[in-house]
CSV table of C-alpha atoms and ligand atoms in Angstrom, one decimal:
chain,number,residue,atom,x,y,z
A,132,MET,CA,99.2,72.3,135.7
A,133,SER,CA,95.7,72.0,136.8
A,134,VAL,CA,93.7,73.0,134.2
A,135,SER,CA,89.8,74.0,134.4
A,136,LYS,CA,87.4,73.9,131.9
A,137,ILE,CA,86.0,77.3,131.1
A,138,GLU,CA,82.5,77.8,131.8
A,139,VAL,CA,80.8,79.2,128.8
A,140,TYR,CA,77.9,81.4,128.8
A,141,PRO,CA,74.6,80.7,129.2
A,142,ALA,CA,76.4,78.7,132.2
A,143,ALA,CA,74.1,79.5,135.7
A,144,VAL,CA,77.5,80.0,137.8
A,145,LEU,CA,78.1,82.9,135.5
A,146,LYS,CA,75.0,84.8,136.8
A,147,ARG,CA,75.7,83.9,140.2
A,148,VAL,CA,77.0,86.4,143.1
A,149,ALA,CA,79.9,84.3,144.0
A,150,SER,CA,80.3,84.6,148.1
A,151,GLU,CA,83.1,86.0,149.8
A,152,VAL,CA,86.2,84.2,151.2
A,153,THR,CA,86.4,83.9,154.9
A,154,GLU,CA,89.3,81.9,155.3
A,155,ILE,CA,92.6,81.1,153.2
A,156,ASN,CA,93.2,77.3,153.5
A,157,GLY,CA,94.7,75.2,151.0
A,158,ALA,CA,91.8,75.1,149.0
A,159,THR,CA,91.9,78.8,148.6
A,160,GLN,CA,95.7,77.8,147.2
A,161,THR,CA,94.2,75.2,145.2
A,162,LEU,CA,91.7,77.3,143.8
A,163,ILE,CA,94.4,80.2,143.3
A,164,THR,CA,96.7,77.6,141.7
A,165,ASN,CA,93.6,76.0,139.2
A,166,MET,CA,93.0,79.5,137.9
A,167,VAL,CA,96.7,80.9,137.1
A,168,ASP,CA,97.1,77.8,135.2
A,169,THR,CA,93.6,78.1,133.3
A,170,MET,CA,94.3,81.3,132.9
A,171,LYS,CA,97.7,81.3,131.5
A,172,SER,CA,96.7,77.8,129.3
A,173,ALA,CA,93.7,80.2,127.6
A,174,GLY,CA,95.7,82.7,127.0
A,175,GLY,CA,93.7,85.5,129.0
A,176,VAL,CA,94.8,88.0,130.9
A,177,GLY,CA,92.5,87.7,133.8
A,178,LEU,CA,90.1,84.6,135.3
A,179,ALA,CA,87.6,85.2,138.0
A,180,ALA,CA,86.4,81.6,139.7
A,181,PRO,CA,83.1,81.5,138.8
A,182,GLN,CA,84.9,80.9,135.6
A,183,VAL,CA,85.8,77.9,136.9
A,184,ASN,CA,82.8,76.5,138.6
A,185,VAL,CA,83.9,78.0,141.8
A,186,SER,CA,81.3,80.6,143.3
A,187,LYS,CA,83.4,82.3,145.4
A,188,ARG,CA,85.3,85.9,145.5
A,189,VAL,CA,89.0,85.3,143.8
A,190,ILE,CA,90.2,86.9,140.7
A,191,VAL,CA,93.5,86.2,139.5
A,192,MET,CA,95.1,88.9,136.8
A,193,GLU,CA,98.7,88.7,134.3
A,194,PHE,CA,99.3,91.4,132.2
A,195,SER,CA,102.6,91.1,131.0
A,196,HIS,CA,102.1,90.1,127.5
A,197,TYR,CA,100.8,93.6,127.5
A,198,ASP,CA,103.3,95.6,128.9
A,199,GLU,CA,106.3,94.0,130.2
A,200,ARG,CA,106.7,96.3,132.6
A,201,MET,CA,103.6,94.7,134.7
A,202,GLN,CA,105.5,91.5,135.4
A,203,GLY,CA,103.8,89.1,138.0
A,204,LEU,CA,100.8,87.3,138.6
A,205,ILE,CA,97.8,89.6,140.6
A,206,VAL,CA,95.8,87.8,142.9
A,207,MET,CA,92.8,89.3,144.5
A,208,ILE,CA,90.7,87.9,147.1
A,209,ASN,CA,87.1,89.5,148.1
A,210,PRO,CA,88.2,92.4,145.9
A,211,GLU,CA,86.9,95.8,145.6
A,212,ILE,CA,86.5,98.8,143.7
A,213,VAL,CA,87.6,101.9,145.8
A,214,TYR,CA,87.5,104.5,143.5
A,215,ALA,CA,86.6,105.1,139.9
A,216,GLU,CA,86.7,108.0,138.1
A,217,GLY,CA,86.3,109.0,134.4
A,218,GLY,CA,85.2,106.6,131.4
A,219,MET,CA,86.7,105.1,128.7
A,220,TYR,CA,85.4,102.7,125.8
A,221,GLN,CA,87.6,99.9,124.6
A,222,GLU,CA,87.3,96.3,123.1
A,223,GLU,CA,87.0,93.6,125.0
A,224,GLY,CA,86.7,89.6,125.2
A,225,CYS,CA,85.7,87.4,127.8
A,226,LEU,CA,87.1,83.3,127.7
A,227,SER,CA,83.6,82.5,128.9
A,228,VAL,CA,81.9,84.2,126.0
A,229,PRO,CA,84.0,82.9,123.0
A,230,ASP,CA,84.3,84.4,119.3
A,231,PHE,CA,82.4,87.5,120.5
A,232,ARG,CA,84.8,91.4,121.6
A,233,ALA,CA,82.5,94.3,121.6
A,234,ALA,CA,83.5,98.0,123.2
A,235,ILE,CA,82.2,98.5,126.4
A,236,GLU,CA,82.1,101.4,128.4
A,237,ARG,CA,83.8,101.6,131.4
A,238,SER,CA,85.8,103.8,134.0
A,239,ALA,CA,89.4,105.3,133.0
A,240,LEU,CA,91.1,104.9,136.3
A,241,VAL,CA,90.6,102.1,139.0
A,242,TYR,CA,91.6,101.7,142.4
A,243,ALA,CA,91.0,98.4,144.3
A,244,ARG,CA,91.8,96.6,147.2
A,245,GLY,CA,91.4,93.0,148.2
A,246,ILE,CA,93.5,90.4,149.8
A,247,ASP,CA,96.6,88.1,148.3
A,248,GLY,CA,97.0,84.4,148.3
A,249,GLN,CA,99.4,84.8,151.5
A,250,GLY,CA,96.6,87.5,153.4
A,251,LYS,CA,98.0,90.3,153.0
A,252,ILE,CA,96.0,93.5,151.6
A,253,VAL,CA,97.2,94.4,148.3
A,254,GLU,CA,95.8,97.8,146.2
A,255,ILE,CA,96.2,98.7,143.1
A,256,GLU,CA,95.6,101.6,141.0
A,257,GLY,CA,95.0,100.9,137.1
A,258,ARG,CA,94.2,102.8,133.7
A,259,GLY,CA,93.7,101.0,130.5
A,260,ILE,CA,93.9,97.4,130.2
A,261,VAL,CA,94.2,97.0,134.1
A,262,ALA,CA,91.2,99.1,134.6
A,263,ILE,CA,89.2,97.1,132.2
A,264,CYS,CA,90.0,93.9,133.6
A,265,LEU,CA,89.6,94.6,137.3
A,266,GLN,CA,86.2,96.2,136.4
A,267,HIS,CA,85.7,93.0,134.1
A,268,GLU,CA,86.7,90.4,136.5
A,269,ILE,CA,85.1,91.8,139.8
A,270,ASP,CA,81.6,92.2,137.7
A,271,HIS,CA,82.1,88.2,137.1
A,272,LEU,CA,82.0,88.4,141.0
A,273,ASN,CA,78.6,89.9,140.8
A,274,GLY,CA,77.2,87.1,137.8
A,275,VAL,CA,77.4,90.1,135.5
A,276,LEU,CA,79.1,89.6,132.2
A,277,PHE,CA,80.5,92.3,129.8
A,278,ILE,CA,77.5,91.2,127.3
A,279,ASP,CA,75.0,92.7,130.2
A,280,ARG,CA,77.1,96.0,129.2
A,281,LEU,CA,76.3,96.3,125.6
A,282,SER,CA,74.3,98.9,123.9
A,283,GLU,CA,70.9,98.2,122.3
A,284,GLY,CA,72.6,98.1,119.2
A,285,GLN,CA,75.8,95.7,120.2
A,286,SER,CA,72.7,93.7,121.8
A,287,SER,CA,71.2,92.6,119.0
A,288,PHE,CA,74.3,91.9,117.3
A,289,PHE,CA,75.2,89.3,119.6
A,290,ARG,CA,71.5,88.0,119.6
A,291,LYS,CA,71.9,87.2,116.1
A,292,ALA,CA,75.6,86.4,116.3
A,293,LYS,CA,75.0,83.5,118.7
A,294,LYS,CA,72.2,82.4,116.6
A,295,ILE,CA,73.5,82.1,113.7
A,296,ARG,CA,76.3,80.6,115.9
A,297,LYS,CA,73.9,78.0,116.6
A,298,ILE,CA,72.2,77.2,112.9
A,299,LYS,CA,76.0,76.0,111.9
A,300,THR,CA,76.3,73.9,115.3
A,301,THR,CA,73.0,72.0,114.4
B,450,ZN,ZN1,85.1,87.6,131.5
């Protein structure tokens, strides 16, 4: 297992737009292995490369603990949302924003395309947790965190929550 430290808000790498992967090489494979190990050890369903301090367009996802029909690891390099429709609110959290969860507005159905670790095109159509995760992880590649999508009221709650936490630790 090669587990990395997960970058936590407000780390600068989380605000940066990640760069496209132009070649799948040994470094890409090492990054993917490391991201998968880190995601599993943290008990997450998805992870984006900027969360392990690598500003590259790579995401990994694993949904089997949500739904046993969705076995297997999903690796997407340079993923993009090709099509999205509908809307939903569902609570989500992020390994880079510990101890905070909130319901965010997301598209209900997402169709995404990218390249897997072997250089093959992967296409995923997902609803529910899959749709949320795709949007959440691709946001990370654009320097966007779910807390950037909070409503005004949620946002002031988040600021207060952070303040309380800071007071407790100093
Ligand atoms: Zn996240």
